[in-house]
Amino acid sequence: MKIPCPLCGQRDSREFSYLGHASLMDRPAPDAGDAAWDDYLHNRENPAGVTEDLWSHDYGCAAWVVVTRNTVTHGILSARLAKEGTS
Amino acid sequence: MRVEGKGHAIDRTEKLSFQFDGKTIGGFAGDTLASALLANDVRLVGRSFKYHRARGIVSMGSEEPNALVTLKRGAAVVPNARATMQPIYQNLVAHSQNAWPSRSFDLLAANDLISPFLGAGFYYKTFMWPQSFWEKVYEPVIRRAAGLGALVPTYDGARFEKADAHCDVLVIGAGPAGLMAALTLGQAGLDVILADEHDAVGGQLLLETQTLDGLAGPAWAEEMATHLASMPNVRVMLNTTVTGAYDQGDFGALQRHGLDQAEPVHTLPEETFWRISTRRAVLCAGAQERHIAFPDNDRPGVMMAGAVRGYLNKFGVAAGQRVAVFANNDSAHQTALDLAAAGQSVTVLDSRSDAAAQGDYELLAGAQVVGTSGRQGLRKITFTQDGNTRSLACDCLGVSGGWNPMVHLTCHMNGRPTWDEDIASFVPTPGSIPGMVTAGSCGGLMETSAVLADGVNVAAAVAKDLGAVAPTPPIPATDARPTGLEPLWHVPGHGRGWLDFQNDVTTKDVQQAAQENFRSVEHMKRYTTQGMAPDQGKMSNVLALAVLADATGRGIPETGTTTFRPPYVPVSIAALGAGAHGKGFAPERFTTSHAATVARKAPLIEAGFWYRPSYFPQPGERTWRDSCDREVAMVRSAVGVCDVSTLGKIDIQGPDAGAFLDLVYTGRFSTLKVGKVKYGLMLREDGFVLDDGTTACLGENHFLMTTTTAAAGQVMRHLEFVHQCLRPDFNVSFASVTEQWAQFAVAGPKSRAVLDAVLDAPVTNKAFPVMGCGDFSVGGQNARLFRISFSGEHAYELAVPARFGAAVFDALLAAAEQQGGGPYGMEALNVLRIEKGFITHAEIDGRVTAGDLGMGKMVAVSKDCIGKTASARPGLNDPDRAQLVGLKPVGAVKKILAGAHLFNAGDDVHRTTDQGHVTSACFSPTLDSTLALGFLKNGRARIGETVVMVEHLNDLHVQVEVCDPVFFDPDGGRLRD
Ligand SMILES: [Zn+2]
């Protein structure tokens, strides 16, 4: 499987490590309350279809990359740099 | 029996001899083991798995279910080699399998006599009760009788490889469609790999008498091979089976090497497992002939009709003296035509009442075979025609129930094939594998001219899709051959009709499954085990579900197929794991003191990819404990030197560096003064401890963070995450400098004297207090010094650019030895830190909070940090949580072992009464006692209590006293003086 790193181009997925859903970028404020923190820490959508998740290009440029992919077809649709923000 | 004038693949001038079950047999260069056995009229080649029925060769390819043999090859023993895929070589040694004591007299054939009790589902029914019998009686007995072939339990030295390949287009199968596709794509200038599992290109053309452009099929294929070999952008991989289709155009393939060599060739591995990355793929896997399930269709001598003429045309082997053919289609008549042309008399039994003879042979139209006989091989068949039952003497019966397109790879990503009425079989569903298309007979085309044209047309479309356009090659002219067919799946009668030869599944088993309501094809498969043998039912799947469809009254398309999964052929674990034997390709990281460490004969232990010294043995020391105890005492009384370069070092710079550190550490670092070091605790966002270490402020907006050796990579990734994903607005950047700096701990009361001998200017206690850091020089080169201690002693860490590491280590050791000190290893380091209650990843194992460690106050109140909010959750502040404590034995037994659990005295030892566990333990020569760190429920309030350590492996019950985790020098005076 290959991931198109925005900096390095199409690279083998073995160069990356996976973290989780891209919602991990939306860190609540410290006083956002238990429900918001519970959601952030523990609750994830598990969609059959398109999803976004975070991959780190460890054996490459060290960029965190938001990968849009389809959980049903395993298709990788696009990738962008995490530091450019949530979509 | 050999036939003159036939056999383009063999060289009759080169005679070879080999052994099969101890008997010496002759063959020719170019023979497979199967063709040579058939040429010598060896018909019984093995016994079936469950019933131990006599079985013979049925096919010519990797689908062969019966002719599996064990090869002795050099020192290697290779079980389950397919005789149909194995070339012979001089002195080859092969043994039949599943037969004891011999293949013609097999004791377990008695299973066949009790077969009524061993039918479908017998495991589930027979061996359920009484339950206690399962482990003691049933399982051992079944295990003894089960298993195909046998492995030698020792490593035989065989070499295997893994490799990667890349191409524009992978063409799978080098039959007529694959050859034309590869030629078309090659001419378009694309980078092409053509893979075929046989040792020559040509596919079905090598087995037929059909001509192309006036050339015999094999000659035409050879010309194509030469032509493709001349194209630098086309690679032909023979003996290479594409085993699986994976995401994004990746394919797995197994290449077998040196098969015709008596000994493994030292320059070649046995097998290579390829990972082929492609932009597009064209599947030209062809079609495979299927059986008809008539009674006793498994008798040796009953073969596929296509294989009978294939062995004749390719190897000059007549599979029998008197051959009959039983078919429901036109293609099988070619077997009779080819045999008749070679001078043999043949009878064709065609189930179609309107069948017509295509040449000079006897035809029985509307006939069906209802039985076979012959003890160890076919002697006679019984058949019905026009309501009469008659028999016919023959020693070989070629059977054809039609042809199944090899749709397997198209289904590897959950695709389902589509039923095609015309050929009464499944064809690939387009789009099943993104980027892969099919061409030729694997797409359902059965006429050679159509197959050739399809190869060109499909490839041209692929080339166009990839932006490569070129004139397409002309399509060779062939003679047309009829391909008519009328479905016939099974013929009822006395005796069992066999579907799956490898797992001994009959039509009756499938019907019984349906009767017992295992009507879904997936349930039928599991209940009967049809298709679950190493051949994955290549020959039996379509036939079995046709029988199921009949039994359930549904159509075949409604019945559907089971799931096709990779690998298409068995792949040895050794090939998949190539490169991982022994050290394999695992990276090794060596410190700059490695050579000096090895020279001092220190045993090495692995820490991630690093190698670190356990201890430095001295003459007269008999065990590691002798050395460790000496090294601990040396540090406490004089001075020790230890290479700590493996700790992660991260250089952090930028105007927001301080604010960034405040966010990732529990403590405040933005106020840290230049020239100071601070201990930091890093949490995960869920409130548990991620790592700990010190961070030094080297200059304004310039910090150096250290991490534990184990978590260096993880911490770096975490910092990048926090920066890029949470605070991209921070102006800060990181670089790992772990490998750039060699760093040595110099610890002990004499440490300053050692440094003064090595540094260009002396260090004073006052100007360089505890937790100070600064630039120094060693031999005129820049160095960094940190006054930090992991031993509790007056200690420093000296860092120099890695290229000076070896020299500085030698200089430090020389100076230390002057002071009665020397090097110390990981064992002593561990004892020193346990004596001081310092934690490592043995303690911070991912389940531990700052509060558990007694470091709750380190979470700064006045600022946010990663993990702060979650660490305030009530559950993480429950006083009943296990807290870090020290442990000391107080009873007669003095042993404490890491991993052991703690219980209250008098409690039952049970998980519900568990009070905590031991994380680290050692013998402290300083305190002359075993010491341990561990976590105990509400432990800080229980100091002074006695609890019981229970360790089941050594049956230990030890009284331990709960102590403060800092056993030695609790005031820290030694650190400061
Ligand atoms: Zn990258």
PDB file of N, CA and C in Angstrom, chain B residues 799-873:
ATOM      1  N   ALA B 799      29.269  15.284  27.122  1.00  0.00           N
ATOM      2  CA  ALA B 799      28.890  14.987  25.736  1.00  0.00           C
ATOM      3  C   ALA B 799      29.911  15.598  24.795  1.00  0.00           C
ATOM      4  N   VAL B 800      30.346  14.798  23.836  1.00  0.00           N
ATOM      5  CA  VAL B 800      31.285  15.300  22.820  1.00  0.00           C
ATOM      6  C   VAL B 800      30.770  14.880  21.451  1.00  0.00           C
ATOM      7  N   PRO B 801      31.122  15.598  20.389  1.00  0.00           N
ATOM      8  CA  PRO B 801      30.713  15.160  19.050  1.00  0.00           C
ATOM      9  C   PRO B 801      31.128  13.703  18.845  1.00  0.00           C
ATOM     10  N   ALA B 802      30.237  12.928  18.200  1.00  0.00           N
ATOM     11  CA  ALA B 802      30.397  11.471  18.154  1.00  0.00           C
ATOM     12  C   ALA B 802      31.758  11.048  17.624  1.00  0.00           C
ATOM     13  N   ARG B 803      32.351  11.858  16.740  1.00  0.00           N
ATOM     14  CA  ARG B 803      33.627  11.415  16.166  1.00  0.00           C
ATOM     15  C   ARG B 803      34.748  11.388  17.200  1.00  0.00           C
ATOM     16  N   PHE B 804      34.564  12.065  18.332  1.00  0.00           N
ATOM     17  CA  PHE B 804      35.579  12.011  19.390  1.00  0.00           C
ATOM     18  C   PHE B 804      35.193  11.045  20.506  1.00  0.00           C
ATOM     19  N   GLY B 805      34.049  10.386  20.348  1.00  0.00           N
ATOM     20  CA  GLY B 805      33.516   9.561  21.426  1.00  0.00           C
ATOM     21  C   GLY B 805      34.479   8.489  21.886  1.00  0.00           C
ATOM     22  N   ALA B 806      35.049   7.754  20.932  1.00  0.00           N
ATOM     23  CA  ALA B 806      35.907   6.626  21.293  1.00  0.00           C
ATOM     24  C   ALA B 806      37.115   7.133  22.076  1.00  0.00           C
ATOM     25  N   ALA B 807      37.721   8.246  21.607  1.00  0.00           N
ATOM     26  CA  ALA B 807      38.922   8.773  22.259  1.00  0.00           C
ATOM     27  C   ALA B 807      38.590   9.289  23.656  1.00  0.00           C
ATOM     28  N   VAL B 808      37.448   9.971  23.781  1.00  0.00           N
ATOM     29  CA  VAL B 808      37.091  10.527  25.090  1.00  0.00           C
ATOM     30  C   VAL B 808      36.746   9.412  26.077  1.00  0.00           C
ATOM     31  N   PHE B 809      36.084   8.358  25.566  1.00  0.00           N
ATOM     32  CA  PHE B 809      35.780   7.221  26.452  1.00  0.00           C
ATOM     33  C   PHE B 809      37.084   6.635  27.001  1.00  0.00           C
ATOM     34  N   ASP B 810      38.070   6.431  26.118  1.00  0.00           N
ATOM     35  CA  ASP B 810      39.368   5.889  26.563  1.00  0.00           C
ATOM     36  C   ASP B 810      40.015   6.814  27.595  1.00  0.00           C
ATOM     37  N   ALA B 811      39.954   8.130  27.334  1.00  0.00           N
ATOM     38  CA  ALA B 811      40.581   9.087  28.253  1.00  0.00           C
ATOM     39  C   ALA B 811      39.885   9.073  29.610  1.00  0.00           C
ATOM     40  N   LEU B 812      38.535   9.003  29.586  1.00  0.00           N
ATOM     41  CA  LEU B 812      37.784   8.965  30.847  1.00  0.00           C
ATOM     42  C   LEU B 812      38.116   7.704  31.634  1.00  0.00           C
ATOM     43  N   LEU B 813      38.214   6.567  30.928  1.00  0.00           N
ATOM     44  CA  LEU B 813      38.528   5.319  31.631  1.00  0.00           C
ATOM     45  C   LEU B 813      39.919   5.371  32.239  1.00  0.00           C
ATOM     46  N   ALA B 814      40.869   5.907  31.475  1.00  0.00           N
ATOM     47  CA  ALA B 814      42.242   5.988  31.985  1.00  0.00           C
ATOM     48  C   ALA B 814      42.256   6.847  33.257  1.00  0.00           C
ATOM     49  N   ALA B 815      41.557   7.993  33.204  1.00  0.00           N
ATOM     50  CA  ALA B 815      41.516   8.875  34.370  1.00  0.00           C
ATOM     51  C   ALA B 815      40.780   8.214  35.526  1.00  0.00           C
ATOM     52  N   ALA B 816      39.692   7.488  35.229  1.00  0.00           N
ATOM     53  CA  ALA B 816      38.925   6.821  36.280  1.00  0.00           C
ATOM     54  C   ALA B 816      39.761   5.742  36.942  1.00  0.00           C
ATOM     55  N   GLU B 817      40.516   4.995  36.148  1.00  0.00           N
ATOM     56  CA  GLU B 817      41.334   3.915  36.711  1.00  0.00           C
ATOM     57  C   GLU B 817      42.413   4.479  37.649  1.00  0.00           C
ATOM     58  N   GLN B 818      42.891   5.669  37.310  1.00  0.00           N
ATOM     59  CA  GLN B 818      43.827   6.371  38.211  1.00  0.00           C
ATOM     60  C   GLN B 818      43.212   6.616  39.583  1.00  0.00           C
ATOM     61  N   GLN B 819      41.875   6.775  39.594  1.00  0.00           N
ATOM     62  CA  GLN B 819      41.170   7.103  40.835  1.00  0.00           C
ATOM     63  C   GLN B 819      40.573   5.857  41.489  1.00  0.00           C
ATOM     64  N   GLY B 820      40.980   4.667  41.005  1.00  0.00           N
ATOM     65  CA  GLY B 820      40.417   3.423  41.553  1.00  0.00           C
ATOM     66  C   GLY B 820      39.044   3.110  40.997  1.00  0.00           C
ATOM     67  N   GLY B 821      38.697   3.716  39.882  1.00  0.00           N
ATOM     68  CA  GLY B 821      37.386   3.463  39.255  1.00  0.00           C
ATOM     69  C   GLY B 821      37.535   2.710  37.952  1.00  0.00           C
ATOM     70  N   GLY B 822      36.478   2.749  37.130  1.00  0.00           N
ATOM     71  CA  GLY B 822      36.498   2.039  35.844  1.00  0.00           C
ATOM     72  C   GLY B 822      35.128   2.099  35.204  1.00  0.00           C
ATOM     73  N   PRO B 823      34.933   1.308  34.172  1.00  0.00           N
ATOM     74  CA  PRO B 823      33.640   1.328  33.482  1.00  0.00           C
ATOM     75  C   PRO B 823      32.581   0.529  34.246  1.00  0.00           C
ATOM     76  N   TYR B 824      31.328   0.910  34.095  1.00  0.00           N
ATOM     77  CA  TYR B 824      30.247   0.069  34.624  1.00  0.00           C
ATOM     78  C   TYR B 824      29.174  -0.127  33.552  1.00  0.00           C
ATOM     79  N   GLY B 825      28.448  -1.225  33.692  1.00  0.00           N
ATOM     80  CA  GLY B 825      27.481  -1.611  32.660  1.00  0.00           C
ATOM     81  C   GLY B 825      26.049  -1.453  33.141  1.00  0.00           C
ATOM     82  N   MET B 826      25.139  -2.016  32.352  1.00  0.00           N
ATOM     83  CA  MET B 826      23.709  -1.841  32.593  1.00  0.00           C
ATOM     84  C   MET B 826      23.244  -2.474  33.890  1.00  0.00           C
ATOM     85  N   GLU B 827      23.870  -3.588  34.274  1.00  0.00           N
ATOM     86  CA  GLU B 827      23.447  -4.251  35.506  1.00  0.00           C
ATOM     87  C   GLU B 827      23.707  -3.348  36.702  1.00  0.00           C
ATOM     88  N   ALA B 828      24.910  -2.789  36.753  1.00  0.00           N
ATOM     89  CA  ALA B 828      25.240  -1.895  37.868  1.00  0.00           C
ATOM     90  C   ALA B 828      24.388  -0.634  37.802  1.00  0.00           C
ATOM     91  N   LEU B 829      24.200  -0.102  36.598  1.00  0.00           N
ATOM     92  CA  LEU B 829      23.372   1.096  36.429  1.00  0.00           C
ATOM     93  C   LEU B 829      21.982   0.861  37.015  1.00  0.00           C
ATOM     94  N   ASN B 830      21.456  -0.344  36.775  1.00  0.00           N
ATOM     95  CA  ASN B 830      20.122  -0.686  37.256  1.00  0.00           C
ATOM     96  C   ASN B 830      20.088  -0.773  38.784  1.00  0.00           C
ATOM     97  N   VAL B 831      21.122  -1.365  39.373  1.00  0.00           N
ATOM     98  CA  VAL B 831      21.167  -1.467  40.836  1.00  0.00           C
ATOM     99  C   VAL B 831      21.262  -0.073  41.455  1.00  0.00           C
ATOM    100  N   LEU B 832      22.136   0.761  40.878  1.00  0.00           N
ATOM    101  CA  LEU B 832      22.340   2.116  41.401  1.00  0.00           C
ATOM    102  C   LEU B 832      21.036   2.908  41.384  1.00  0.00           C
ATOM    103  N   ARG B 833      20.259   2.742  40.304  1.00  0.00           N
ATOM    104  CA  ARG B 833      19.029   3.550  40.224  1.00  0.00           C
ATOM    105  C   ARG B 833      17.927   2.964  41.105  1.00  0.00           C
ATOM    106  N   ILE B 834      17.884   1.636  41.286  1.00  0.00           N
ATOM    107  CA  ILE B 834      16.874   1.064  42.192  1.00  0.00           C
ATOM    108  C   ILE B 834      17.168   1.492  43.633  1.00  0.00           C
ATOM    109  N   GLU B 835      18.464   1.507  43.990  1.00  0.00           N
ATOM    110  CA  GLU B 835      18.825   1.955  45.344  1.00  0.00           C
ATOM    111  C   GLU B 835      18.316   3.370  45.608  1.00  0.00           C
ATOM    112  N   LYS B 836      18.245   4.175  44.529  1.00  0.00           N
ATOM    113  CA  LYS B 836      17.793   5.565  44.661  1.00  0.00           C
ATOM    114  C   LYS B 836      16.306   5.738  44.333  1.00  0.00           C
ATOM    115  N   GLY B 837      15.636   4.654  43.941  1.00  0.00           N
ATOM    116  CA  GLY B 837      14.214   4.746  43.619  1.00  0.00           C
ATOM    117  C   GLY B 837      13.927   5.507  42.332  1.00  0.00           C
ATOM    118  N   PHE B 838      14.919   5.563  41.422  1.00  0.00           N
ATOM    119  CA  PHE B 838      14.681   6.212  40.131  1.00  0.00           C
ATOM    120  C   PHE B 838      13.930   5.252  39.209  1.00  0.00           C
ATOM    121  N   ILE B 839      13.042   5.813  38.375  1.00  0.00           N
ATOM    122  CA  ILE B 839      12.184   4.954  37.555  1.00  0.00           C
ATOM    123  C   ILE B 839      12.737   4.767  36.145  1.00  0.00           C
ATOM    124  N   THR B 840      12.340   3.659  35.544  1.00  0.00           N
ATOM    125  CA  THR B 840      12.610   3.420  34.116  1.00  0.00           C
ATOM    126  C   THR B 840      11.287   2.949  33.507  1.00  0.00           C
ATOM    127  N   HIS B 841      11.346   2.472  32.262  1.00  0.00           N
ATOM    128  CA  HIS B 841      10.117   1.976  31.637  1.00  0.00           C
ATOM    129  C   HIS B 841       9.615   0.674  32.272  1.00  0.00           C
ATOM    130  N   ALA B 842      10.408   0.081  33.168  1.00  0.00           N
ATOM    131  CA  ALA B 842       9.865  -1.022  33.965  1.00  0.00           C
ATOM    132  C   ALA B 842       8.739  -0.487  34.857  1.00  0.00           C
ATOM    133  N   GLU B 843       8.899   0.737  35.320  1.00  0.00           N
ATOM    134  CA  GLU B 843       7.857   1.361  36.151  1.00  0.00           C
ATOM    135  C   GLU B 843       6.830   2.070  35.265  1.00  0.00           C
ATOM    136  N   ILE B 844       7.285   2.940  34.343  1.00  0.00           N
ATOM    137  CA  ILE B 844       6.330   3.694  33.529  1.00  0.00           C
ATOM    138  C   ILE B 844       5.937   2.845  32.318  1.00  0.00           C
ATOM    139  N   ASP B 845       5.067   1.886  32.584  1.00  0.00           N
ATOM    140  CA  ASP B 845       4.726   0.878  31.571  1.00  0.00           C
ATOM    141  C   ASP B 845       3.466   1.250  30.796  1.00  0.00           C
ATOM    142  N   GLY B 846       3.044   2.502  30.892  1.00  0.00           N
ATOM    143  CA  GLY B 846       1.877   2.921  30.111  1.00  0.00           C
ATOM    144  C   GLY B 846       0.587   2.885  30.915  1.00  0.00           C
ATOM    145  N   ARG B 847       0.639   2.346  32.151  1.00  0.00           N
ATOM    146  CA  ARG B 847      -0.567   2.252  32.980  1.00  0.00           C
ATOM    147  C   ARG B 847      -0.438   3.109  34.228  1.00  0.00           C
ATOM    148  N   VAL B 848       0.587   3.974  34.216  1.00  0.00           N
ATOM    149  CA  VAL B 848       0.984   4.655  35.436  1.00  0.00           C
ATOM    150  C   VAL B 848       0.804   6.161  35.266  1.00  0.00           C
ATOM    151  N   THR B 849       0.238   6.811  36.283  1.00  0.00           N
ATOM    152  CA  THR B 849       0.065   8.270  36.247  1.00  0.00           C
ATOM    153  C   THR B 849       1.169   8.938  37.059  1.00  0.00           C
ATOM    154  N   ALA B 850       1.257  10.264  36.902  1.00  0.00           N
ATOM    155  CA  ALA B 850       2.218  11.015  37.715  1.00  0.00           C
ATOM    156  C   ALA B 850       1.920  10.803  39.198  1.00  0.00           C
ATOM    157  N   GLY B 851       0.631  10.776  39.536  1.00  0.00           N
ATOM    158  CA  GLY B 851       0.236  10.560  40.923  1.00  0.00           C
ATOM    159  C   GLY B 851       0.679   9.203  41.440  1.00  0.00           C
ATOM    160  N   ASP B 852       0.560   8.170  40.606  1.00  0.00           N
ATOM    161  CA  ASP B 852       0.988   6.835  41.020  1.00  0.00           C
ATOM    162  C   ASP B 852       2.468   6.832  41.388  1.00  0.00           C
ATOM    163  N   LEU B 853       3.249   7.669  40.687  1.00  0.00           N
ATOM    164  CA  LEU B 853       4.693   7.714  40.917  1.00  0.00           C
ATOM    165  C   LEU B 853       5.059   8.614  42.090  1.00  0.00           C
ATOM    166  N   GLY B 854       4.044   9.254  42.665  1.00  0.00           N
ATOM    167  CA  GLY B 854       4.333  10.221  43.717  1.00  0.00           C
ATOM    168  C   GLY B 854       4.807  11.541  43.136  1.00  0.00           C
ATOM    169  N   MET B 855       4.512  11.768  41.865  1.00  0.00           N
ATOM    170  CA  MET B 855       4.963  12.989  41.198  1.00  0.00           C
ATOM    171  C   MET B 855       3.783  13.870  40.815  1.00  0.00           C
ATOM    172  N   GLY B 856       2.651  13.664  41.492  1.00  0.00           N
ATOM    173  CA  GLY B 856       1.456  14.435  41.156  1.00  0.00           C
ATOM    174  C   GLY B 856       1.679  15.938  41.216  1.00  0.00           C
ATOM    175  N   LYS B 857       2.550  16.337  42.122  1.00  0.00           N
ATOM    176  CA  LYS B 857       2.788  17.782  42.274  1.00  0.00           C
ATOM    177  C   LYS B 857       3.582  18.351  41.113  1.00  0.00           C
ATOM    178  N   MET B 858       4.162  17.471  40.310  1.00  0.00           N
ATOM    179  CA  MET B 858       4.920  17.967  39.159  1.00  0.00           C
ATOM    180  C   MET B 858       4.017  18.468  38.038  1.00  0.00           C
ATOM    181  N   VAL B 859       2.711  18.149  38.117  1.00  0.00           N
ATOM    182  CA  VAL B 859       1.792  18.658  37.100  1.00  0.00           C
ATOM    183  C   VAL B 859       1.450  20.091  37.490  1.00  0.00           C
ATOM    184  N   ALA B 860       2.064  21.051  36.795  1.00  0.00           N
ATOM    185  CA  ALA B 860       1.947  22.458  37.187  1.00  0.00           C
ATOM    186  C   ALA B 860       0.496  22.905  37.133  1.00  0.00           C
ATOM    187  N   VAL B 861       0.110  23.616  38.171  1.00  0.00           N
ATOM    188  CA  VAL B 861      -1.282  24.044  38.305  1.00  0.00           C
ATOM    189  C   VAL B 861      -1.585  25.197  37.351  1.00  0.00           C
ATOM    190  N   SER B 862      -0.582  26.053  37.142  1.00  0.00           N
ATOM    191  CA  SER B 862      -0.836  27.343  36.507  1.00  0.00           C
ATOM    192  C   SER B 862      -0.799  27.305  34.977  1.00  0.00           C
ATOM    193  N   LYS B 863      -0.660  26.136  34.396  1.00  0.00           N
ATOM    194  CA  LYS B 863      -0.605  26.099  32.927  1.00  0.00           C
ATOM    195  C   LYS B 863      -1.209  24.784  32.438  1.00  0.00           C
ATOM    196  N   ASP B 864      -1.562  24.771  31.144  1.00  0.00           N
ATOM    197  CA  ASP B 864      -2.073  23.546  30.515  1.00  0.00           C
ATOM    198  C   ASP B 864      -0.882  22.692  30.093  1.00  0.00           C
ATOM    199  N   CYS B 865      -1.089  21.384  30.019  1.00  0.00           N
ATOM    200  CA  CYS B 865      -0.100  20.541  29.343  1.00  0.00           C
ATOM    201  C   CYS B 865      -0.825  19.321  28.800  1.00  0.00           C
ATOM    202  N   ILE B 866      -0.169  18.643  27.859  1.00  0.00           N
ATOM    203  CA  ILE B 866      -0.753  17.427  27.306  1.00  0.00           C
ATOM    204  C   ILE B 866      -1.007  16.457  28.458  1.00  0.00           C
ATOM    205  N   GLY B 867      -2.220  15.966  28.575  1.00  0.00           N
ATOM    206  CA  GLY B 867      -2.545  14.976  29.593  1.00  0.00           C
ATOM    207  C   GLY B 867      -3.036  15.567  30.902  1.00  0.00           C
ATOM    208  N   LYS B 868      -2.990  16.890  31.019  1.00  0.00           N
ATOM    209  CA  LYS B 868      -3.342  17.473  32.316  1.00  0.00           C
ATOM    210  C   LYS B 868      -4.834  17.284  32.626  1.00  0.00           C
ATOM    211  N   THR B 869      -5.683  17.626  31.651  1.00  0.00           N
ATOM    212  CA  THR B 869      -7.120  17.531  31.910  1.00  0.00           C
ATOM    213  C   THR B 869      -7.509  16.095  32.245  1.00  0.00           C
ATOM    214  N   ALA B 870      -6.998  15.164  31.452  1.00  0.00           N
ATOM    215  CA  ALA B 870      -7.398  13.772  31.680  1.00  0.00           C
ATOM    216  C   ALA B 870      -6.829  13.240  32.985  1.00  0.00           C
ATOM    217  N   SER B 871      -5.664  13.753  33.383  1.00  0.00           N
ATOM    218  CA  SER B 871      -5.069  13.214  34.612  1.00  0.00           C
ATOM    219  C   SER B 871      -5.837  13.666  35.847  1.00  0.00           C
ATOM    220  N   ALA B 872      -6.763  14.629  35.650  1.00  0.00           N
ATOM    221  CA  ALA B 872      -7.582  15.062  36.784  1.00  0.00           C
ATOM    222  C   ALA B 872      -8.837  14.214  36.947  1.00  0.00           C
ATOM    223  N   ARG B 873      -9.012  13.237  36.061  1.00  0.00           N
ATOM    224  CA  ARG B 873     -10.222  12.400  36.160  1.00  0.00           C
ATOM    225  C   ARG B 873     -10.247  11.677  37.507  1.00  0.00           C
TER     226      ARG B 873
END
